[in-house]
């Protein structure tokens, strides 16, 4: 199975956890898109669910598939969020934000009784950090905030190149909430819990892509099927 087949297999298995009447957080990225598409098929067959998208992009896709949509103001408590990840470890700590939606993804996931991660096998790592950690920053004073991120990260044993994300035209990338993202090439994050908390204490940091203690189950596509990683 290719990585994309594995993503799709994980997305299909996630449907096992979806029950009629549920309110679902809908993630962002290519794996989450597989889930939205298979969910759309089920809705066409009569499944009654409501989705809360984690990005404009996912919202457009879900609407085009006829999935009834809401937002967190009208639907503040969700049953399950199903979303992808850039990296996950066996303790279900994640790096997210490769698609730039980390802030809304974290808000939606933490408004859910349960977050289920769907991923291909390449996303499972021993130690987080090979994937550059996205940190979402308010544009005002962003270069000062970036210097503080570097200082704080270094106290947690994390150093490396940090670059402000650019779009395909080389212009600054703006998140759905009009913020910048700094991608931090730390290679290895020895203390993800400590780093996540410390980064979020910096004025100007809106959030970072470390999801700690949020996901409770991961469905991982493998060359031979799907595996489950469940939190003890
Ligand atoms: C978007 C995300 C995605 O879940 C993450 O980037 C994984 O993407 P993909 O499923 O395309 O590999 O966090 O902000």
Coordinates of C-alpha atoms and ligand atoms in Angstrom, one line a residue:
X1 CA 0.0 0.0 0.0
X2 CA 1.2 3.5 -0.8
X3 CA 1.2 6.1 1.9
X4 CA -1.9 7.6 0.4
X5 CA -3.6 4.1 0.5
X6 CA -2.6 3.9 4.2
X7 CA -4.1 7.3 4.9
X8 CA -7.4 6.2 3.2
X9 CA -7.5 2.9 5.1
X10 CA -7.1 4.8 8.4
X11 CA -9.8 7.2 7.4
X12 CA -12.2 4.4 6.5
X13 CA -11.5 2.6 9.8
X14 CA -12.3 5.9 11.7
X15 CA -15.9 5.6 10.4
X16 CA -16.3 2.7 12.9
X17 CA -16.2 5.2 15.7
X18 CA -18.9 7.5 14.1
X19 CA -22.4 7.0 15.3
X20 CA -25.7 8.6 14.2
X21 CA -26.4 11.9 15.8
X22 CA -22.7 12.7 16.5
X23 CA -21.2 16.1 16.3
X24 CA -17.8 15.7 14.6
X25 CA -14.7 17.9 14.4
X26 CA -13.3 17.6 10.8
X27 CA -9.5 17.9 10.5
X28 CA -7.4 19.4 7.8
X29 CA -4.8 17.9 5.4
X30 CA -4.8 15.0 2.9
X31 CA -5.6 12.3 5.5
X32 CA -8.4 14.3 7.0
X33 CA -9.7 14.9 3.5
X34 CA -10.0 11.2 3.0
X35 CA -12.1 11.0 6.1
X36 CA -14.3 13.9 5.0
X37 CA -14.9 12.2 1.6
X38 CA -15.8 8.8 3.1
X39 CA -18.0 10.6 5.7
X40 CA -19.7 12.4 2.8
X41 CA -20.5 9.1 1.2
X42 CA -22.2 7.9 4.5
X43 CA -24.1 11.1 4.7
X44 CA -25.4 10.6 1.2
X45 CA -26.6 7.2 2.4
X46 CA -28.5 8.8 5.2
X47 CA -26.1 9.1 8.2
X48 CA -27.1 12.0 10.4
X49 CA -24.1 13.9 11.7
X50 CA -23.0 17.5 12.0
X51 CA -19.4 18.6 11.2
X52 CA -17.4 21.4 12.6
X53 CA -14.4 22.1 10.2
X54 CA -11.0 23.1 11.4
X55 CA -10.2 25.2 8.3
X56 CA -11.8 27.1 5.5
X57 CA -10.5 24.4 3.1
X58 CA -12.1 21.5 5.0
X59 CA -15.3 23.5 5.3
X60 CA -15.5 24.0 1.6
X61 CA -14.9 20.3 0.9
X62 CA -17.4 19.1 3.5
X63 CA -20.1 21.6 2.2
X64 CA -19.5 20.3 -1.4
X65 CA -20.1 16.8 -0.2
X66 CA -23.4 17.7 1.5
X67 CA -22.2 17.2 5.1
X68 CA -24.3 19.5 7.4
X69 CA -21.9 22.0 9.1
X70 CA -21.9 24.1 12.2
X71 CA -19.4 26.1 14.2
X72 CA -18.2 26.0 17.8
X73 CA -20.4 28.9 18.9
X74 CA -23.5 27.0 17.9
X75 CA -22.1 23.6 18.7
X76 CA -19.7 24.0 21.5
X77 CA -19.3 20.3 22.5
X78 CA -18.3 17.7 20.0
X79 CA -18.2 13.9 20.3
X80 CA -15.2 13.2 18.2
X81 CA -12.6 15.1 16.2
X82 CA -10.9 13.0 13.4
X83 CA -7.7 14.6 12.2
X84 CA -4.3 13.8 10.7
X85 CA -0.9 14.5 12.1
X86 CA 2.6 15.3 10.9
X87 CA 4.2 13.2 13.6
X88 CA 2.9 11.1 16.5
X89 CA 4.7 9.1 19.2
X90 CA 3.5 6.0 21.1
X91 CA 2.2 8.3 23.9
X92 CA 0.0 10.0 21.3
X93 CA 1.8 13.3 21.5
X94 CA 1.6 15.0 18.1
X95 CA 3.2 17.5 15.9
X96 CA 0.5 19.2 13.8
X97 CA 0.3 22.3 11.6
X98 CA 2.0 21.2 8.4
X99 CA -1.2 22.4 6.7
X100 CA -1.2 25.6 8.7
X101 CA -4.4 24.9 10.6
X102 CA -2.9 24.0 14.0
X103 CA -4.8 26.7 16.0
X104 CA -8.3 25.9 14.8
X105 CA -7.4 22.2 14.9
X106 CA -6.4 22.4 18.6
X107 CA -9.5 24.5 19.5
X108 CA -11.8 22.0 17.8
X109 CA -10.0 18.9 19.2
X110 CA -10.1 20.2 22.8
X111 CA -13.8 21.0 22.4
X112 CA -14.3 17.2 21.6
X113 CA -14.8 14.3 24.0
X114 CA -12.3 12.4 22.0
X115 CA -9.7 13.1 19.3
X116 CA -8.9 10.3 16.9
X117 CA -5.7 10.7 14.8
X118 CA -5.5 9.1 11.4
X119 CA -2.2 8.7 9.7
X120 CA 0.0 6.6 7.5
X121 CA 2.8 4.6 9.1
X122 CA 5.6 7.1 8.3
X123 CA 4.1 9.5 10.8
X124 CA 4.8 7.3 13.8
X125 CA 8.2 8.3 15.4
X126 CA 10.2 7.4 18.5
X127 CA 11.0 11.0 19.3
X128 CA 9.1 14.0 17.9
X129 CA 10.9 16.8 16.1
X130 CA 12.2 15.6 12.7
X131 CA 9.1 17.4 11.3
X132 CA 9.7 21.1 11.7
X133 CA 7.5 22.3 14.6
X134 CA 5.0 25.0 13.5
X135 CA 4.6 27.9 15.9
X136 CA 1.8 30.4 15.1
X137 CA 2.7 34.0 15.9
X138 CA 0.9 37.3 15.8
X139 CA 2.4 39.4 13.0
X140 CA 3.0 42.4 15.3
X141 CA 6.6 42.2 16.5
X142 CA 7.0 38.8 15.0
X143 CA 10.8 38.9 14.7
X144 CA 11.1 39.7 18.4
X145 CA 8.7 36.9 19.2
X146 CA 10.8 34.6 17.0
X147 CA 13.9 35.5 18.9
X148 CA 12.2 34.6 22.2
X149 CA 11.0 31.3 20.7
X150 CA 14.6 30.4 19.9
X151 CA 15.8 31.3 23.4
X152 CA 13.0 29.3 25.1
X153 CA 13.5 26.4 22.8
X154 CA 17.2 26.3 23.5
X155 CA 16.5 26.0 27.2
X156 CA 14.6 22.8 26.3
X157 CA 17.5 21.4 24.3
X158 CA 16.0 22.5 21.0
X159 CA 18.0 24.5 18.5
X160 CA 17.9 24.7 14.7
X161 CA 16.8 26.8 11.8
X162 CA 13.6 28.7 12.2
X163 CA 11.9 30.1 9.1
X164 CA 8.8 32.1 8.6
X165 CA 6.5 30.1 6.4
X166 CA 5.9 31.4 2.9
X167 CA 3.2 30.6 0.4
X168 CA 3.8 29.3 -3.1
X169 CA 4.6 32.8 -4.4
X170 CA 7.2 33.4 -1.7
X171 CA 4.9 35.8 0.1
X172 CA 4.3 35.4 3.9
X173 CA 1.8 32.6 4.6
X174 CA -1.1 33.7 6.7
X175 CA -3.2 31.3 8.7
X176 CA -7.0 31.3 8.6
X177 CA -6.7 33.6 11.7
X178 CA -4.3 36.0 9.8
X179 CA -1.2 35.0 11.8
X180 CA 2.3 33.9 10.7
X181 CA 3.8 30.5 11.2
X182 CA 7.5 29.9 12.1
X183 CA 8.6 26.4 11.2
X184 CA 11.3 25.3 13.7
X185 CA 13.7 22.6 12.6
X186 CA 14.6 21.2 16.0
X187 CA 15.2 17.6 14.7
X188 CA 14.6 16.2 18.1
X189 CA 12.4 17.5 20.9
X190 CA 13.5 15.8 24.2
X191 CA 10.7 17.3 26.4
X192 CA 7.6 18.0 24.2
X193 CA 5.4 18.6 27.2
X194 CA 7.7 21.2 28.7
X195 CA 8.5 22.9 25.4
X196 CA 4.8 23.1 24.4
X197 CA 3.8 24.8 27.7
X198 CA 6.9 27.2 27.6
X199 CA 6.3 28.3 24.0
X200 CA 2.7 29.2 24.8
X201 CA 3.8 31.5 27.6
X202 CA 5.7 33.8 25.2
X203 CA 3.8 37.0 24.4
X204 CA 3.0 37.0 20.7
X205 CA 2.8 33.2 20.4
X206 CA -0.7 32.2 19.7
X207 CA -0.1 28.4 19.8
X208 CA 2.3 25.7 18.8
X209 CA 1.9 22.5 16.9
X210 CA 2.6 20.2 19.8
X211 CA -0.7 18.4 20.8
X212 CA 0.0 17.0 24.3
X213 CA -2.7 15.0 26.1
X214 CA -5.3 15.7 23.5
X215 CA -5.5 12.6 21.3
X216 CA -6.7 9.3 22.9
X217 CA -6.6 7.0 19.9
X218 CA -4.6 6.8 16.6
X219 CA -5.5 4.7 13.6
X220 CA -2.4 4.1 11.6
X221 CA -2.4 2.7 8.1
X222 CA 0.3 0.1 7.5
X223 CA 1.4 -1.9 4.4
X224 CA -0.9 -4.7 5.6
X225 CA -3.9 -2.9 7.0
X226 CA -4.4 -0.6 10.0
X227 CA -3.0 -0.6 13.6
X228 CA -4.5 1.1 16.6
X229 CA -2.5 3.0 19.2
X230 CA -4.5 3.7 22.2
X231 CA -3.8 5.8 25.3
X232 CA -3.5 3.7 28.5
Ligands
LIG1 C1 -2.7 20.5 9.1 C2 -2.3 19.3 9.9 C3 -2.4 18.0 9.2 O1 -3.1 17.1 9.9 C4 -1.0 17.4 9.0 O2 -0.2 18.4 8.3 C5 -1.0 16.1 8.3 O3 -1.3 16.3 6.9 P1 -1.5 15.2 5.9 O4 -2.6 14.4 6.3 O5 -1.7 15.9 4.6 O6 -0.2 14.3 5.9 O7 -1.9 19.4 11.0 O8 -2.5 21.7 9.8

